[in-house]
Amino acid sequence: MLIGCRRRGRQSTRLKVALMLLVFSCQLLHVLSEKTPSAMTVVESPEASLEGEEDAHVEEGDSEDLDVFHPTDKWKTLKSGLGVPRGFDLQTGQREVKLGEHQTLKYQIDGQRQGKENTQGPSVSAEELKKALKNIKEGVDPKTSDKEEKEALRAQFHPMDELKKDMVRLDMLMESDFQIMSRLVSQFNSSNATVEEKVKALHDLEYLVHQVDNAQNLASSGGLKLVVDALNSTDYRLQESASFVLGSALSSNPVVQVEAVESGTIQKLLMLLATPRPMSVKKRALFAVASLLRHCPLAQSHFLKLGGLQVLGDIFRASGGGALRVRIVTILYDMINEKELISQTGLDPIPDASHNERLRQYAQVSLQPLLAEQGWCSLVPELLASPEHDWKEKALRTILAMMPHCQTQYRKDYALSSSLSALQEQYQELVLTEQVLGDEDGYFGEILALLETVVLKLKQV
């Protein structure tokens, strides 16, 4: 019994020793696995060495399974199958390694020795390693490929010096508006230019003279006089185009308006309106007249003295002049309204140093008595028979503006009274329709309010 107990004690001691050795081995393996980094082995395919077409294969393994290369202070060739220590860069294609003065890895490429620290670099994917190894086998220099890429990128862009030279050339080629207008006027005035070329030059010129400065430059350079003279041309196309240019250049431009009055533009435009001309010519001429008279009392005074109202009356009475009637009534309304505005309130649409002079000029414009004298009190109401609501609205506004000098005649005009009553009924129904649709302040309501104002004014003593 005693001997058996001793045997069992020996066996227990052996088991304890074995267990302690097992634990110590596990700890040792754990420490070695943390200190020893994984290594990579470069394995070249036999088929790749024979055919030169296949990529090199990269295998990964632990340092326990592979022979790890240990660098020294002398250059050593890195052989195939050896584990590469962490930090060694395969993308550069090096084949020799040594330790530097500060225990850092150095490598050699094509006989040129360079330094590289054995630091923890970023991870490299398998595809990048394959590409680097392929470059090694094919003898591709990474520096050369980078240089080619930079040259290709540089070829896509121009140097800054060349760009500056191009900008200078562009500045020299670009024309100012004044230069363009001078060239167009020269083309228009050329004796060798055809009618089509002259019409095109006027069309291009019209686009530019919408700007106030350009129109004034055209007048100061003598180009405006050439355009005015074209109104006397025997070709209707030139008459129409010249009138169009004048209408755009004269619009709200006092400097050009005065120049046009002094150059005899009103007489030439009235001649186009008073004589047989195509409707397109008369529309453009009437557009030029409206632009010249608007906010220009000097032009209005000359227009009345030259019989402009009589010319407009003849066009209004002529058959087939329906398209021009509303334009004529609009011209009359604008002339009446702006004089009343500036005379009663002193509000000047063009406030400048010549305000007092314009007040004096407006005082010399005697428009309302001439309108009553030349029969406009009965002409304007004829526009109420038009099917267009816009035309009726403008007629009502002009009738209301002419009321001080036409009230007595309006009261005697039974046709006007009947027309106003019929229109009141018509627009009352239209207003109800608007209200049903949810439009409380609609367009027809405005016209109905005008109608009621006119009827109320007629009843006043």
Coordinates of C-alpha atoms in Angstrom, one line a residue:
M1 CA 0.0 0.0 0.0
L2 CA 2.8 2.4 0.8
I3 CA 4.6 1.6 -2.4
G4 CA 1.5 2.1 -4.4
C5 CA 1.0 5.6 -2.9
R6 CA 4.6 6.5 -3.9
R7 CA 4.0 5.5 -7.4
R8 CA 0.9 7.5 -7.6
G9 CA 2.8 10.6 -6.2
R10 CA 5.4 10.2 -8.8
Q11 CA 2.8 10.1 -11.6
S12 CA 1.1 13.2 -10.2
T13 CA 4.4 15.1 -10.1
R14 CA 5.1 14.1 -13.7
L15 CA 1.7 15.4 -14.8
K16 CA 2.3 18.7 -13.1
V17 CA 5.6 19.1 -14.8
A18 CA 4.2 18.3 -18.2
L19 CA 1.3 20.7 -17.6
M20 CA 3.7 23.5 -16.6
L21 CA 5.9 22.8 -19.7
L22 CA 2.7 22.9 -21.9
V23 CA 1.7 26.3 -20.4
F24 CA 5.2 27.7 -20.8
S25 CA 5.3 26.5 -24.4
C26 CA 2.0 28.2 -25.2
Q27 CA 3.2 31.4 -23.7
L28 CA 6.5 31.2 -25.6
L29 CA 4.7 30.6 -28.9
H30 CA 2.4 33.6 -28.1
V31 CA 5.3 35.9 -27.5
L32 CA 7.1 34.7 -30.6
S33 CA 4.0 35.1 -32.7
E34 CA 3.7 38.8 -31.6
K35 CA 7.3 39.7 -32.1
T36 CA 7.9 37.8 -35.4
P37 CA 6.0 39.5 -38.3
S38 CA 4.5 37.6 -41.1
A39 CA 6.7 37.3 -44.1
M40 CA 6.1 37.1 -47.8
T41 CA 7.8 34.9 -50.2
V42 CA 8.4 35.7 -53.9
V43 CA 7.7 32.6 -55.9
E44 CA 8.3 32.8 -59.6
S45 CA 6.2 30.5 -61.8
P46 CA 8.2 28.1 -63.9
E47 CA 5.9 28.8 -66.8
A48 CA 6.6 32.5 -66.5
S49 CA 10.3 32.0 -66.6
L50 CA 10.0 29.9 -69.8
E51 CA 7.3 31.9 -71.6
G52 CA 7.8 35.4 -70.1
E53 CA 4.0 36.0 -70.2
E54 CA 2.7 34.9 -66.8
D55 CA 2.7 37.1 -63.7
A56 CA 4.7 36.2 -60.6
H57 CA 2.7 34.7 -57.8
V58 CA 2.8 36.1 -54.3
E59 CA 2.3 33.7 -51.4
E60 CA 2.0 34.6 -47.8
G61 CA 3.1 32.6 -44.8
D62 CA 4.2 32.8 -41.2
S63 CA 7.8 33.2 -40.2
E64 CA 7.6 29.8 -38.5
D65 CA 7.0 28.1 -41.9
L66 CA 9.5 30.1 -44.0
D67 CA 13.2 30.9 -43.7
V68 CA 13.2 34.6 -42.9
F69 CA 16.0 36.8 -44.4
H70 CA 18.0 38.6 -41.7
P71 CA 19.8 41.7 -43.0
T72 CA 23.3 42.7 -41.8
D73 CA 25.4 45.8 -42.3
K74 CA 26.6 44.5 -45.8
W75 CA 24.6 44.2 -49.0
K76 CA 23.1 40.7 -49.5
T77 CA 21.1 39.4 -52.4
L78 CA 17.5 38.6 -51.6
K79 CA 16.9 35.1 -52.9
S80 CA 13.6 33.6 -54.0
G81 CA 11.8 31.7 -51.3
L82 CA 13.1 33.8 -48.4
G83 CA 10.7 35.7 -46.1
V84 CA 10.8 39.4 -46.5
P85 CA 10.8 41.4 -43.2
R86 CA 8.1 44.0 -42.5
G87 CA 8.7 47.4 -44.1
F88 CA 10.6 46.0 -47.1
D89 CA 9.0 47.6 -50.3
L90 CA 8.7 45.3 -53.3
Q91 CA 7.0 47.9 -55.5
T92 CA 10.4 49.6 -56.2
G93 CA 11.9 46.4 -57.6
Q94 CA 15.0 46.1 -55.3
R95 CA 16.9 42.8 -55.0
E96 CA 19.6 43.6 -52.3
V97 CA 19.2 44.6 -48.7
K98 CA 21.4 45.7 -45.7
L99 CA 21.2 47.5 -42.4
G100 CA 22.2 51.1 -42.2
E101 CA 24.0 53.0 -39.4
H102 CA 20.7 53.3 -37.4
Q103 CA 19.7 49.7 -37.9
T104 CA 17.4 50.7 -40.8
L105 CA 16.9 48.7 -44.0
K106 CA 18.5 49.9 -47.1
Y107 CA 17.9 48.6 -50.6
Q108 CA 19.7 48.7 -54.0
I109 CA 18.1 49.2 -57.4
D110 CA 20.2 48.7 -60.6
G111 CA 23.4 49.4 -58.8
Q112 CA 22.2 52.7 -57.2
R113 CA 22.1 52.5 -53.5
Q114 CA 19.4 54.4 -51.7
G115 CA 18.2 54.5 -48.1
K116 CA 14.7 53.5 -46.8
E117 CA 13.6 53.1 -43.2
N118 CA 12.1 49.9 -42.1
T119 CA 8.9 51.6 -41.0
Q120 CA 5.4 50.3 -40.8
G121 CA 4.2 51.3 -44.3
P122 CA 0.7 51.0 -45.6
S123 CA -0.6 47.6 -46.6
V124 CA -0.1 46.5 -50.2
S125 CA -2.8 44.6 -52.1
A126 CA -2.0 41.4 -54.0
E127 CA -2.8 43.1 -57.4
E128 CA -0.3 45.9 -56.6
L129 CA 2.4 43.3 -55.7
K130 CA 1.7 41.4 -59.0
K131 CA 2.1 44.6 -61.0
A132 CA 5.3 45.5 -59.2
L133 CA 6.8 42.0 -59.7
K134 CA 5.8 42.1 -63.4
N135 CA 7.6 45.4 -63.8
I136 CA 10.7 43.8 -62.2
K137 CA 10.6 40.9 -64.7
E138 CA 10.0 43.1 -67.7
G139 CA 12.6 45.6 -66.7
V140 CA 10.2 48.6 -66.4
D141 CA 11.6 51.5 -64.5
P142 CA 8.9 53.2 -62.3
K143 CA 10.6 56.5 -62.6
T144 CA 10.5 56.3 -66.4
S145 CA 6.8 55.5 -66.4
D146 CA 6.0 58.4 -64.0
K147 CA 8.0 60.7 -66.3
E148 CA 6.0 59.6 -69.3
E149 CA 2.7 60.1 -67.5
K150 CA 3.7 63.6 -66.5
E151 CA 4.7 64.4 -70.1
A152 CA 1.4 63.1 -71.4
L153 CA -0.5 65.2 -68.8
R154 CA 1.6 68.3 -69.7
A155 CA 0.7 67.8 -73.4
Q156 CA -3.0 68.1 -72.6
F157 CA -2.6 71.7 -71.4
H158 CA -0.9 74.8 -72.7
P159 CA 1.8 76.6 -70.8
M160 CA 0.8 79.9 -69.1
D161 CA 3.0 81.9 -71.4
E162 CA 1.2 80.6 -74.5
L163 CA -2.2 81.2 -72.8
K164 CA -1.2 84.9 -72.1
K165 CA -0.2 85.3 -75.8
D166 CA -3.5 83.8 -76.9
M167 CA -5.4 86.2 -74.6
V168 CA -3.5 89.2 -76.1
R169 CA -4.4 88.1 -79.6
L170 CA -8.0 87.7 -78.6
D171 CA -8.1 91.2 -77.2
M172 CA -6.7 92.5 -80.5
L173 CA -9.3 90.6 -82.5
M174 CA -12.3 91.7 -80.4
E175 CA -14.2 94.8 -81.6
S176 CA -15.9 97.3 -79.5
D177 CA -19.5 98.3 -80.2
F178 CA -18.3 101.6 -81.7
Q179 CA -15.9 99.8 -84.1
I180 CA -18.7 97.4 -85.1
M181 CA -21.1 100.2 -85.8
S182 CA -18.5 102.1 -87.8
R183 CA -17.9 99.0 -89.9
L184 CA -21.7 98.5 -90.4
V185 CA -22.2 102.1 -91.4
S186 CA -19.3 101.8 -93.9
Q187 CA -20.9 98.7 -95.4
F188 CA -24.3 100.4 -95.6
N189 CA -22.8 103.6 -97.2
S190 CA -20.7 101.6 -99.7
S191 CA -21.6 102.3 -103.4
N192 CA -20.7 98.6 -104.2
A193 CA -23.1 97.2 -101.6
T194 CA -26.2 95.5 -102.8
V195 CA -29.7 96.2 -101.3
E196 CA -29.5 92.9 -99.4
E197 CA -26.2 93.8 -97.9
K198 CA -27.4 97.2 -96.9
V199 CA -30.6 95.7 -95.3
K200 CA -28.4 93.3 -93.4
A201 CA -26.1 96.1 -92.2
L202 CA -29.2 98.0 -90.9
H203 CA -30.5 94.9 -89.2
D204 CA -27.3 94.4 -87.3
L205 CA -27.1 98.1 -86.5
E206 CA -30.6 98.1 -85.0
Y207 CA -29.5 95.5 -82.5
L208 CA -26.7 97.7 -81.2
V209 CA -28.6 101.1 -81.0
H210 CA -30.9 99.8 -78.3
Q211 CA -28.2 100.9 -75.9
V212 CA -28.3 104.6 -75.2
D213 CA -24.5 105.1 -75.5
N214 CA -24.4 103.3 -78.9
A215 CA -27.3 105.4 -80.3
Q216 CA -25.6 108.6 -79.2
N217 CA -22.3 107.5 -80.7
L218 CA -24.2 106.7 -84.0
A219 CA -25.6 110.3 -83.9
S220 CA -22.2 112.0 -83.1
S221 CA -20.4 110.0 -85.8
G222 CA -22.7 111.0 -88.6
G223 CA -24.2 107.5 -89.0
L224 CA -27.7 108.6 -87.9
K225 CA -27.9 111.1 -90.8
L226 CA -27.2 108.3 -93.3
V227 CA -30.0 106.2 -91.8
V228 CA -32.4 109.2 -92.0
D229 CA -31.4 109.8 -95.6
A230 CA -32.3 106.1 -96.3
L231 CA -36.0 107.0 -95.7
N232 CA -35.9 108.7 -99.1
S233 CA -34.8 105.5 -100.8
T234 CA -36.9 104.2 -103.6
D235 CA -36.6 100.7 -102.2
Y236 CA -39.2 99.8 -99.7
R237 CA -36.9 97.3 -97.9
L238 CA -34.5 100.1 -97.1
Q239 CA -37.3 102.4 -96.0
E240 CA -38.6 99.8 -93.6
S241 CA -35.2 98.9 -92.2
A242 CA -34.1 102.5 -91.7
S243 CA -37.4 103.3 -89.9
F244 CA -36.7 100.3 -87.6
V245 CA -33.2 101.5 -86.8
L246 CA -34.5 105.0 -86.0
G247 CA -37.3 103.7 -83.8
S248 CA -34.8 101.8 -81.6
A249 CA -32.3 104.6 -81.5
L250 CA -34.8 107.3 -80.6
S251 CA -36.5 105.4 -77.8
S252 CA -36.1 107.4 -74.5
N253 CA -32.9 109.0 -75.8
P254 CA -33.2 112.8 -75.6
V255 CA -29.8 113.4 -77.3
V256 CA -30.7 111.4 -80.3
Q257 CA -34.3 112.8 -80.4
V258 CA -33.0 116.3 -80.7
E259 CA -30.5 115.3 -83.4
A260 CA -33.3 113.6 -85.3
V261 CA -35.6 116.7 -85.1
E262 CA -32.8 118.9 -86.3
S263 CA -31.9 116.6 -89.2
G264 CA -35.5 116.6 -90.6
T265 CA -36.5 113.1 -89.6
I266 CA -40.2 114.1 -88.8
Q267 CA -40.8 115.4 -92.4
K268 CA -39.4 112.2 -93.9
L269 CA -41.4 109.9 -91.6
L270 CA -44.6 111.8 -92.3
M271 CA -44.0 111.5 -96.0
L272 CA -43.8 107.7 -95.7
L273 CA -47.1 107.7 -93.7
A274 CA -48.9 110.1 -96.0
T275 CA -48.1 108.4 -99.3
P276 CA -48.9 104.9 -100.6
R277 CA -46.5 102.5 -99.0
P278 CA -46.7 98.8 -98.0
M279 CA -48.2 98.1 -94.6
S280 CA -44.9 96.9 -93.2
V281 CA -43.2 100.2 -94.1
K282 CA -46.0 102.2 -92.4
K283 CA -45.8 100.1 -89.3
R284 CA -42.1 100.7 -88.9
A285 CA -42.5 104.4 -89.7
L286 CA -45.2 104.8 -87.1
F287 CA -43.0 103.0 -84.6
A288 CA -40.2 105.6 -85.3
V289 CA -42.8 108.5 -84.9
A290 CA -43.9 107.1 -81.5
S291 CA -40.3 106.8 -80.3
L292 CA -39.5 110.3 -81.4
L293 CA -42.5 112.0 -79.8
R294 CA -42.4 110.1 -76.5
H295 CA -41.1 112.4 -73.7
C296 CA -39.8 114.9 -76.3
P297 CA -41.9 118.1 -76.3
L298 CA -39.6 119.7 -79.0
A299 CA -40.5 116.8 -81.4
Q300 CA -44.2 117.0 -80.5
S301 CA -44.3 120.7 -81.3
H302 CA -42.7 120.2 -84.7
F303 CA -45.0 117.2 -85.3
L304 CA -48.1 119.3 -84.8
K305 CA -46.8 122.2 -86.8
L306 CA -46.0 119.9 -89.8
G307 CA -49.5 118.5 -89.8
G308 CA -48.8 115.3 -88.1
L309 CA -52.3 115.0 -86.6
Q310 CA -53.9 115.3 -90.0
V311 CA -51.7 112.6 -91.4
L312 CA -52.6 110.2 -88.5
G313 CA -56.3 111.1 -89.0
D314 CA -56.1 110.1 -92.7
I315 CA -54.5 106.8 -91.8
F316 CA -57.2 106.2 -89.1
R317 CA -60.0 106.8 -91.6
A318 CA -58.5 104.8 -94.4
S319 CA -59.9 101.3 -95.0
G320 CA -57.6 98.5 -94.0
G321 CA -55.9 100.6 -91.4
G322 CA -57.3 98.6 -88.4
A323 CA -53.8 97.4 -87.4
L324 CA -52.5 101.0 -87.3
R325 CA -55.5 102.4 -85.5
V326 CA -54.7 101.2 -82.0
R327 CA -51.1 102.4 -82.4
I328 CA -52.3 105.9 -83.4
V329 CA -54.6 106.1 -80.4
T330 CA -51.8 104.9 -78.2
I331 CA -49.6 107.8 -79.5
L332 CA -52.3 110.3 -78.8
Y333 CA -53.0 109.0 -75.3
D334 CA -49.2 109.1 -74.4
M335 CA -48.9 112.7 -75.6
I336 CA -51.9 113.8 -73.6
N337 CA -51.0 111.9 -70.5
E338 CA -47.4 112.9 -70.2
K339 CA -48.2 116.6 -70.7
E340 CA -50.9 116.5 -68.0
L341 CA -48.5 114.6 -65.7
I342 CA -45.6 117.0 -65.9
S343 CA -47.8 120.2 -66.0
Q344 CA -50.0 119.3 -62.9
T345 CA -47.6 117.4 -60.7
G346 CA -44.2 118.5 -62.0
L347 CA -43.1 114.8 -62.3
D348 CA -40.6 114.5 -65.1
P349 CA -39.9 111.1 -66.5
I350 CA -36.4 112.3 -67.4
P351 CA -35.2 114.4 -64.5
D352 CA -32.1 116.4 -65.4
A353 CA -30.8 119.9 -65.8
S354 CA -33.1 120.6 -68.7
H355 CA -36.3 120.1 -66.7
N356 CA -37.3 123.7 -66.8
E357 CA -36.7 123.9 -70.5
R358 CA -39.0 120.9 -71.1
L359 CA -41.7 122.5 -69.0
R360 CA -41.5 125.5 -71.3
Q361 CA -41.7 123.3 -74.4
Y362 CA -44.7 121.3 -73.1
A363 CA -46.5 124.6 -72.5
Q364 CA -46.1 125.4 -76.2
V365 CA -47.7 122.0 -77.2
S366 CA -51.4 122.7 -77.8
L367 CA -52.6 119.2 -78.5
Q368 CA -56.1 119.0 -77.0
P369 CA -57.7 121.9 -79.0
L370 CA -56.3 120.4 -82.2
L371 CA -57.7 117.0 -81.4
A372 CA -61.2 118.5 -81.0
E373 CA -60.8 120.7 -84.0
Q374 CA -59.7 117.9 -86.3
G375 CA -62.5 115.5 -85.4
W376 CA -60.7 113.1 -83.1
C377 CA -63.6 113.3 -80.6
S378 CA -65.6 111.2 -82.9
L379 CA -62.7 109.1 -84.4
V380 CA -61.4 107.6 -81.2
P381 CA -64.8 106.1 -80.1
E382 CA -64.9 104.1 -83.3
L383 CA -62.3 101.8 -81.8
L384 CA -64.9 100.6 -79.2
A385 CA -66.4 98.5 -82.0
S386 CA -63.2 96.4 -82.2
P387 CA -63.5 92.8 -81.1
E388 CA -60.2 93.1 -79.2
H389 CA -60.5 93.9 -75.5
D390 CA -57.1 95.6 -75.5
W391 CA -58.2 98.0 -78.2
K392 CA -61.4 98.9 -76.3
E393 CA -59.4 99.5 -73.2
K394 CA -57.0 102.0 -74.9
A395 CA -60.0 103.7 -76.6
L396 CA -61.7 104.2 -73.2
R397 CA -58.6 105.6 -71.7
T398 CA -58.1 108.0 -74.5
I399 CA -61.8 109.1 -74.4
L400 CA -61.4 109.8 -70.7
A401 CA -58.2 111.8 -71.3
M402 CA -59.9 113.9 -74.1
M403 CA -63.0 114.5 -71.9
P404 CA -62.2 118.1 -71.0
H405 CA -62.3 119.2 -74.7
C406 CA -64.7 116.6 -76.1
Q407 CA -67.4 116.3 -73.3
T408 CA -70.0 118.5 -75.1
Q409 CA -69.6 116.5 -78.4
Y410 CA -69.7 113.2 -76.5
R411 CA -73.0 114.1 -74.9
K412 CA -74.5 114.7 -78.4
D413 CA -73.1 111.5 -79.8
Y414 CA -76.0 109.0 -79.3
A415 CA -74.0 106.2 -81.0
L416 CA -71.4 106.6 -78.3
S417 CA -74.0 106.4 -75.5
S418 CA -75.5 103.2 -77.0
S419 CA -72.1 101.7 -77.4
L420 CA -71.2 102.4 -73.8
S421 CA -74.4 100.9 -72.5
A422 CA -73.9 97.7 -74.6
L423 CA -70.3 97.4 -73.4
Q424 CA -71.4 97.8 -69.7
E425 CA -73.8 94.9 -70.0
Q426 CA -71.1 92.8 -71.8
Y427 CA -68.4 93.4 -69.3
Q428 CA -70.8 92.9 -66.3
E429 CA -71.4 89.4 -67.5
L430 CA -67.6 88.8 -68.1
V431 CA -66.9 90.1 -64.6
L432 CA -69.4 87.6 -63.1
T433 CA -67.7 84.8 -65.0
E434 CA -64.3 85.9 -63.6
Q435 CA -65.8 85.9 -60.1
V436 CA -67.2 82.4 -60.5
L437 CA -63.7 81.3 -61.5
G438 CA -62.3 82.9 -58.3
D439 CA -60.8 85.9 -59.9
E440 CA -62.1 88.9 -57.9
D441 CA -59.8 91.5 -59.5
G442 CA -59.6 90.4 -63.1
Y443 CA -58.9 92.2 -66.3
F444 CA -62.5 92.6 -67.3
G445 CA -63.2 94.2 -63.9
E446 CA -60.7 96.9 -64.8
I447 CA -62.3 97.6 -68.2
L448 CA -65.8 97.8 -66.5
A449 CA -64.4 100.3 -64.0
L450 CA -63.2 102.4 -67.0
L451 CA -66.6 102.2 -68.6
E452 CA -68.4 103.4 -65.5
T453 CA -65.9 106.3 -65.0
V454 CA -66.5 107.4 -68.6
V455 CA -70.3 107.2 -68.2
L456 CA -70.1 109.1 -64.9
K457 CA -68.0 111.9 -66.5
L458 CA -70.5 112.3 -69.3
K459 CA -73.3 112.9 -66.8
Q460 CA -71.4 115.5 -64.9
V461 CA -72.2 119.1 -65.7

